[in-house]
Short mmCIF file of C-alpha atoms in Angstrom, two decimals:
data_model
loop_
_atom_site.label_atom_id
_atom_site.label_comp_id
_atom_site.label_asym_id
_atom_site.label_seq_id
_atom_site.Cartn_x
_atom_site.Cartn_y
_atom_site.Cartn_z
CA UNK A 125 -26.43 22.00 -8.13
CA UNK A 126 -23.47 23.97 -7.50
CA UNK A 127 -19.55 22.77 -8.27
CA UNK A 128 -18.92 22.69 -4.68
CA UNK A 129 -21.54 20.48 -3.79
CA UNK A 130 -21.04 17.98 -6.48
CA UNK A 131 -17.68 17.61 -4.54
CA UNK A 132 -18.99 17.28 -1.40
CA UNK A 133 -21.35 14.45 -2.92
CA UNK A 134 -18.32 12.59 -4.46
CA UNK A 135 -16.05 12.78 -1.80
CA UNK A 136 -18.54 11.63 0.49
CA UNK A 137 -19.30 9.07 -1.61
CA UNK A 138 -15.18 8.06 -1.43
CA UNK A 139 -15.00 8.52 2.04
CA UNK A 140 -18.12 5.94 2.30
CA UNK A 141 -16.34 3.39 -0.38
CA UNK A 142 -12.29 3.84 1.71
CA UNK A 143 -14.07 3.22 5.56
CA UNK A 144 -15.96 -0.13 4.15
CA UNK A 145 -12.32 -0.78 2.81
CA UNK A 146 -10.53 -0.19 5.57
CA UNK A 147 -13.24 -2.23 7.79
CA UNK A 148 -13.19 -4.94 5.61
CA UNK A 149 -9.95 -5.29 3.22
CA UNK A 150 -6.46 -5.84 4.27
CA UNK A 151 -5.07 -6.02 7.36
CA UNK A 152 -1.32 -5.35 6.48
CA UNK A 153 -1.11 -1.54 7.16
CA UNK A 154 0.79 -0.85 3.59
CA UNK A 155 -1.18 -3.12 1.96
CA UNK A 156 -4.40 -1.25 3.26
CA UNK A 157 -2.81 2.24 2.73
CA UNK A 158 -2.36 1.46 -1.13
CA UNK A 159 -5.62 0.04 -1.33
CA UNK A 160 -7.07 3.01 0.40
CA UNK A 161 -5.11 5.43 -1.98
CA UNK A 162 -6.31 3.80 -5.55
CA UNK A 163 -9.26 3.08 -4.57
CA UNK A 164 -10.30 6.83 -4.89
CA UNK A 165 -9.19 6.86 -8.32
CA UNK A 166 -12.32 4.78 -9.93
CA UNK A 167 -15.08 5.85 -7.43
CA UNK A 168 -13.78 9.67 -7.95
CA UNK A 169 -13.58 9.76 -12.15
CA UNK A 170 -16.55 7.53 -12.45
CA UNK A 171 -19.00 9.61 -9.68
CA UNK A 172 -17.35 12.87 -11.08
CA UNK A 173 -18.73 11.92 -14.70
CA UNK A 174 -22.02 10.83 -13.55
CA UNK A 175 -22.82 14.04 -11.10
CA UNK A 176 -21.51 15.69 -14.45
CA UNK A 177 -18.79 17.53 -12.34
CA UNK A 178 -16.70 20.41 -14.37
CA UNK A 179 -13.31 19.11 -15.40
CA UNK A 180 -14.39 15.47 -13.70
CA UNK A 181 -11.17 13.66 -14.74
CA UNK A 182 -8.65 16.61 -13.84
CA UNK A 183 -10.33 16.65 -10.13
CA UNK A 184 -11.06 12.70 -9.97
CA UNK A 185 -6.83 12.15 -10.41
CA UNK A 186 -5.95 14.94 -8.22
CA UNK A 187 -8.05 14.60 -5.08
CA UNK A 188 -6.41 11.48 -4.19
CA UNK A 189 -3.18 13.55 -3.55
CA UNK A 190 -5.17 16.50 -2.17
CA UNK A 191 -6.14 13.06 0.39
CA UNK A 192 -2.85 12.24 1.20
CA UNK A 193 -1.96 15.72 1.50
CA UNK A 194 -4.51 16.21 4.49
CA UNK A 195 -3.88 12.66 5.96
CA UNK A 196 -0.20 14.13 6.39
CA UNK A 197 -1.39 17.72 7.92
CA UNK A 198 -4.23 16.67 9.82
CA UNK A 199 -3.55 12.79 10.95
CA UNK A 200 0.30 12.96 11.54
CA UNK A 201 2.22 10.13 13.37
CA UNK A 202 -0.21 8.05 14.92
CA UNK A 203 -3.70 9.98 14.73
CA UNK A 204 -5.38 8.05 12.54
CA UNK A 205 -5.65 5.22 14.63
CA UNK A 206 -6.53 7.21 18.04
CA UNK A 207 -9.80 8.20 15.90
CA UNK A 208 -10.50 4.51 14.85
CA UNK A 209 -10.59 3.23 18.60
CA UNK A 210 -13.03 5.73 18.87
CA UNK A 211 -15.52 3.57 17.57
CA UNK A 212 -17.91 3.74 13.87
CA UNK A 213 -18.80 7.84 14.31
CA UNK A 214 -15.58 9.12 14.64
CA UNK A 215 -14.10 7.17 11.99
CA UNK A 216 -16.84 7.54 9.79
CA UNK A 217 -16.90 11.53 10.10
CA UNK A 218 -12.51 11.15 9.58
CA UNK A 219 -13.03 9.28 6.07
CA UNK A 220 -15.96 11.79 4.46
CA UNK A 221 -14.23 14.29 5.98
CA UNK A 222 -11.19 13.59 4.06
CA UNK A 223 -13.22 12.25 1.11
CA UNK A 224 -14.87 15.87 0.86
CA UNK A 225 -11.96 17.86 1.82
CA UNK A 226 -9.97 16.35 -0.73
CA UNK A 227 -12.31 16.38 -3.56
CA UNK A 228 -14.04 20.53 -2.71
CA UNK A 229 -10.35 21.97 -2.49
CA UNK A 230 -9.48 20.17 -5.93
CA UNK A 231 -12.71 21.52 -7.55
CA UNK A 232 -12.00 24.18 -5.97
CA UNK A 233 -8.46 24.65 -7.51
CA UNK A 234 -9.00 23.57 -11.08
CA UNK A 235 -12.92 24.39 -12.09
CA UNK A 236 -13.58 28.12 -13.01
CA UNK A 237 -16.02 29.54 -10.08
CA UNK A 238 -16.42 32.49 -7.96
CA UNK A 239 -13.19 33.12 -6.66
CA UNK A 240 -14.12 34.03 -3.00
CA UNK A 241 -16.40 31.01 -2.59
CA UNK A 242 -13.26 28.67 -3.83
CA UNK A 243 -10.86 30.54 -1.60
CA UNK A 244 -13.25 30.00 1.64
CA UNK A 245 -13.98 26.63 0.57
CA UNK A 246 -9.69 26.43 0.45
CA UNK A 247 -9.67 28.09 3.50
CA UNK A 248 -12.14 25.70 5.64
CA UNK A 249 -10.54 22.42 4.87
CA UNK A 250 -6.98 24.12 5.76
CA UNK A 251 -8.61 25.30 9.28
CA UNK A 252 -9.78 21.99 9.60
CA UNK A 253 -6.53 20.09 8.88
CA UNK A 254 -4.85 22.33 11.80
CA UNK A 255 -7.36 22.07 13.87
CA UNK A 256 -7.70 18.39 13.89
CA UNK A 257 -3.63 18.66 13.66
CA UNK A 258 -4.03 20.69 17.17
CA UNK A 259 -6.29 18.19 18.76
CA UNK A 260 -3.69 14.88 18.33
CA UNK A 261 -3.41 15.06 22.34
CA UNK A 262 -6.86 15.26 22.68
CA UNK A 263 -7.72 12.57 20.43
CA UNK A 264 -4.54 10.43 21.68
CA UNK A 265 -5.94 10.81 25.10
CA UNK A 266 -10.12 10.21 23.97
CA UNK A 267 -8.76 7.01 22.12
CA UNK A 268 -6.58 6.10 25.61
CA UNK A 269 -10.11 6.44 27.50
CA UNK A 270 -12.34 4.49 25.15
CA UNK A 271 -9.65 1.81 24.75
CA UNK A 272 -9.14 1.32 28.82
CA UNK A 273 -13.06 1.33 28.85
CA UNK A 274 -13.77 -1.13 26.99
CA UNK A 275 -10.92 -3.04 28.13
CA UNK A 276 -12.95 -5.18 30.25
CA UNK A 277 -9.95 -5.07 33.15
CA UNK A 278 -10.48 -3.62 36.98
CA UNK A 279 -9.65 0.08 36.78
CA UNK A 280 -7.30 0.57 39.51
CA UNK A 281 -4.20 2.21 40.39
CA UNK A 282 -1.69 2.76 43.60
CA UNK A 283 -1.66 6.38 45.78
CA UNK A 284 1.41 6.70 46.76
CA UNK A 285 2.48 10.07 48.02
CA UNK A 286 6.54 10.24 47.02
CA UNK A 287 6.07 8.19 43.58
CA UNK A 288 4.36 10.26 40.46
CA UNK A 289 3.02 8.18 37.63
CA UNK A 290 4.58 8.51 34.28
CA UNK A 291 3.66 6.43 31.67
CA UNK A 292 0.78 4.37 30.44
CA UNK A 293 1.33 1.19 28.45
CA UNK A 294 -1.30 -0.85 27.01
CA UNK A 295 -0.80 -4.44 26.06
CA UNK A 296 -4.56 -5.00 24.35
CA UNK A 297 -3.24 -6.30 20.95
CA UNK A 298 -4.81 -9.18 19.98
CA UNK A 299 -0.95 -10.45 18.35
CA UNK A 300 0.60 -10.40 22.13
CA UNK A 301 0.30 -13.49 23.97
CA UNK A 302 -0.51 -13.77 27.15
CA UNK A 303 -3.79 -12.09 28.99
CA UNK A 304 -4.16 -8.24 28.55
CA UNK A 305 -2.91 -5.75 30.75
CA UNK A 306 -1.95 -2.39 31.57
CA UNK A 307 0.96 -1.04 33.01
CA UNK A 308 1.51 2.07 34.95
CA UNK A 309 5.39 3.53 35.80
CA UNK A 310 6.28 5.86 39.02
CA UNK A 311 9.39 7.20 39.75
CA UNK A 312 10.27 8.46 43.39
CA UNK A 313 10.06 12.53 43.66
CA UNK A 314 13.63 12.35 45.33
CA UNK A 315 15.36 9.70 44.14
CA UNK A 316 15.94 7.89 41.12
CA UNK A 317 13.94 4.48 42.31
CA UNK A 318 10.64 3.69 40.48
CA UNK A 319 8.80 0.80 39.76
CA UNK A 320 6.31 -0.91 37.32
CA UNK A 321 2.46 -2.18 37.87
CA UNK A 322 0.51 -4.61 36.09
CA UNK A 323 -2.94 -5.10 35.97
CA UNK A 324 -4.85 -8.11 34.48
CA UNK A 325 -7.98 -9.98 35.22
CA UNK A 326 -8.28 -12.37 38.06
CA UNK A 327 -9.62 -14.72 35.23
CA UNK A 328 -6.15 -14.75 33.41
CA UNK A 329 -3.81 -16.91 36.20
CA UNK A 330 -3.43 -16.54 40.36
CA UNK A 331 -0.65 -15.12 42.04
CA UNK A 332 1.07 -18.27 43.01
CA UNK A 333 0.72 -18.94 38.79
CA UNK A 334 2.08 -15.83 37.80
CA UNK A 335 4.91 -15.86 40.02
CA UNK A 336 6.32 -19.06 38.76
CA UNK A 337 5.51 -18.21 35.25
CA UNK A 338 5.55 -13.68 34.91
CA UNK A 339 2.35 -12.05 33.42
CA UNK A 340 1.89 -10.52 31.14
CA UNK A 341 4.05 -11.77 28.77
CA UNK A 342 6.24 -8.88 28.14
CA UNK A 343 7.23 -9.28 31.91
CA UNK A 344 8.37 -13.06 31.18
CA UNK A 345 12.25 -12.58 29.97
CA UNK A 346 13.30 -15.59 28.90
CA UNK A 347 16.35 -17.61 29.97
CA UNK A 348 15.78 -15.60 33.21
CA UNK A 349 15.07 -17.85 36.27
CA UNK A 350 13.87 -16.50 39.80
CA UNK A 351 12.84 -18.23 43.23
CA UNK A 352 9.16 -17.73 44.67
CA UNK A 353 7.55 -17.33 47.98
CA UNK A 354 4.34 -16.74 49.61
CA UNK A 355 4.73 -13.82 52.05
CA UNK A 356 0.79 -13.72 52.71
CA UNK A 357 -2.75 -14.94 51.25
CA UNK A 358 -2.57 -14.28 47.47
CA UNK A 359 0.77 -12.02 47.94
CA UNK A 360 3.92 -13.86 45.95
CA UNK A 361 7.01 -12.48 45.99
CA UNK A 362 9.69 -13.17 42.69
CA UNK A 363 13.74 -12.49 42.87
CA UNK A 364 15.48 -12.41 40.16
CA UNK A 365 19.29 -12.08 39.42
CA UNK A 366 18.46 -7.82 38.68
CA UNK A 367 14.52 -7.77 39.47
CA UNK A 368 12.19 -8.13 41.84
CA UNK A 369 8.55 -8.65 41.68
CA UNK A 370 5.32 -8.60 43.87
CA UNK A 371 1.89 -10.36 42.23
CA UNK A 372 -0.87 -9.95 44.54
CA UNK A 373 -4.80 -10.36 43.99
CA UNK A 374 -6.92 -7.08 44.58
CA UNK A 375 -10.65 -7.68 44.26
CA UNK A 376 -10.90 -8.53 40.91
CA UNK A 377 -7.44 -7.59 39.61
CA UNK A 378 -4.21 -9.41 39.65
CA UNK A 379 -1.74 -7.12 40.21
CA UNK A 380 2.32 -7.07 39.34
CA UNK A 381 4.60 -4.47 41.00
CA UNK A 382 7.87 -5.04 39.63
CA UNK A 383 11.74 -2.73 40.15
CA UNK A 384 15.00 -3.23 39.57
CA UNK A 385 15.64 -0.38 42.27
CA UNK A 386 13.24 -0.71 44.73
CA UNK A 387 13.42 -2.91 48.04
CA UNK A 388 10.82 -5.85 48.29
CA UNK A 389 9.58 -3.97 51.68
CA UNK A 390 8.65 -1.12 49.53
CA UNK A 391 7.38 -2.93 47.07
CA UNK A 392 4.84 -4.48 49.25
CA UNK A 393 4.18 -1.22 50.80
CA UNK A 394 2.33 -0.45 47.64
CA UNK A 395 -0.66 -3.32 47.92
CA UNK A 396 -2.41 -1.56 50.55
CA UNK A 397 -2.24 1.65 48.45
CA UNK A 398 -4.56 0.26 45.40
CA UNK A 399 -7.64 2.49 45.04
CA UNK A 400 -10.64 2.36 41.84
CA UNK A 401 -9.16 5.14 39.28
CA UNK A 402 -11.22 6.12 36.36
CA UNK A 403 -10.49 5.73 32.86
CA UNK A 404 -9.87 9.50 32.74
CA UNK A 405 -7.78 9.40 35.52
CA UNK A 406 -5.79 6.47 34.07
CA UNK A 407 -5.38 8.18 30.16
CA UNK A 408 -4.36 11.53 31.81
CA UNK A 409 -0.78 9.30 32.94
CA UNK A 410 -0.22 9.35 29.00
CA UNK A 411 1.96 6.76 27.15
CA UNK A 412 5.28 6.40 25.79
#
């Protein structure tokens, strides 16, 4: 078996050992990352010895940086995690992938070989690296779809013709109390105005609820008080000292359209607007 593919084997092998590790071990992001990084230290040098890989120890200690080197190129900023909400596959094919990378361009480096075969074997996991490195809005956005998918909330979204949306927020975590939402921000196409929806499950409170007591949480400032009202079935209106917001049931949404710029007439204007949006649709918006 060639020198190449006893890298490919052992880095593999790595990426196999890291994604149980990072399924399984710590939760604490640092505490994960340094797991993650040692980890490939014993698996490397001892699979390296026992595929009988050329200069084993010199490529089991400096793959691990060759790792970290791709993780930097390829998964900048946030990437890393878009691929993990893309379920088992894609984060399976992201660990070998930088299990192998890492260990073929070290072999490739530092054990004697046919020069052009180690330069394209360079060459590939460079290409790859920008190419994934290329793709972050893709992936951002692919992660943005699965996660709204899955989400288990009524896909929905207002259509109104002077506002543009411009930024999706997703409160999903599992450390945020409070039911889970997402929120979708217009501004006018004139104006400076804009305002803020919500949308959460029917199952989480009702709109009289909500009113008295803002969802989701990250809508409920506290030491803020405001006065409520009923202005129709299931349609509450909030004032507060600087906001004002609308909660409103829509099939099997509850809905929150909240401004600090906006008139309550306008506000309202928006219920009858709501229309089913895919999770495409919705992920196109983008985030912050």
């Amino acid at each position: 078996m060639g020198v190449l593919w006893r890298a490919v084997l052992v880095g593999a092998a790595i990426g196999v050992v890291q994604l149980f590790i990072r399924l399984n071990g710590p939760e604490d992001d640092w505490t994960a990352t340094v797991t993650l990084f040692f980890a490939a230290f014993p698996v490397g040098l001892a699979l390296g010895w026992l595929v009988r890989l050329p200069r084993w120890w010199v490529v089991g200690i400096l793959a691990p940086f060759v790792n970290t080197a791709i993780l930097v190129v390829a998964f900048a900023g946030q990437t890393l995690f878009y691929v993990e909400d893309l379920g088992m596959r894609a984060m399976s094919f992201a660990f070998v992938g930088i299990g192998v990378g890492g260990h073929v361009t070290a072999a490739a480096v530092v054990v004697a070989g046919n020069r052009t075969l180690r330069a394209l074997a360079v060459g590939a996991v460079f290409a790859g690296c920008v190419a994934t490195s290329w793709s972050q809005d893709a992936i951002a956005e692919a992660a943005r779809v699965r996660r709204l998918t899955y989400a288990g909330l009524p896909l929905i979204a207002p259509a109104m013709p002077d506002y543009r949306p411009t930024h999706l927020n997703e409160w999903f975590d599992e450390f945020l109390l409070g039911p889970p939402s997402f929120e979708l921000e217009y501004e006018h196409v004139r104006d400076r105005s804009a305002f803020e929806v919500f949308v959460m499950s029917t199952r989480a409170t009702s709109p009289q609820a909500s009113c008295a007591e803002p969802v989701p949480d990250v809508t409920n400032r506290l030491g803020v008080t405001g006065t409520c009202r009923q202005v129709s079935p299931d349609v509450w209106v909030r004032r507060e000292p600087y906001y004002i917001r609308v909660f409103a049931r829509y099939g099997d949404a509850l809905v929150q359209i909240a401004s600090d710029n906006t008139p309550e007439a306008d506000l309202l204007a928006v219920l009858p607007t709501f229309r089913p949006a895919t999770a495409e649709e919705l992920a196109a918006i983008g985030e912050i």
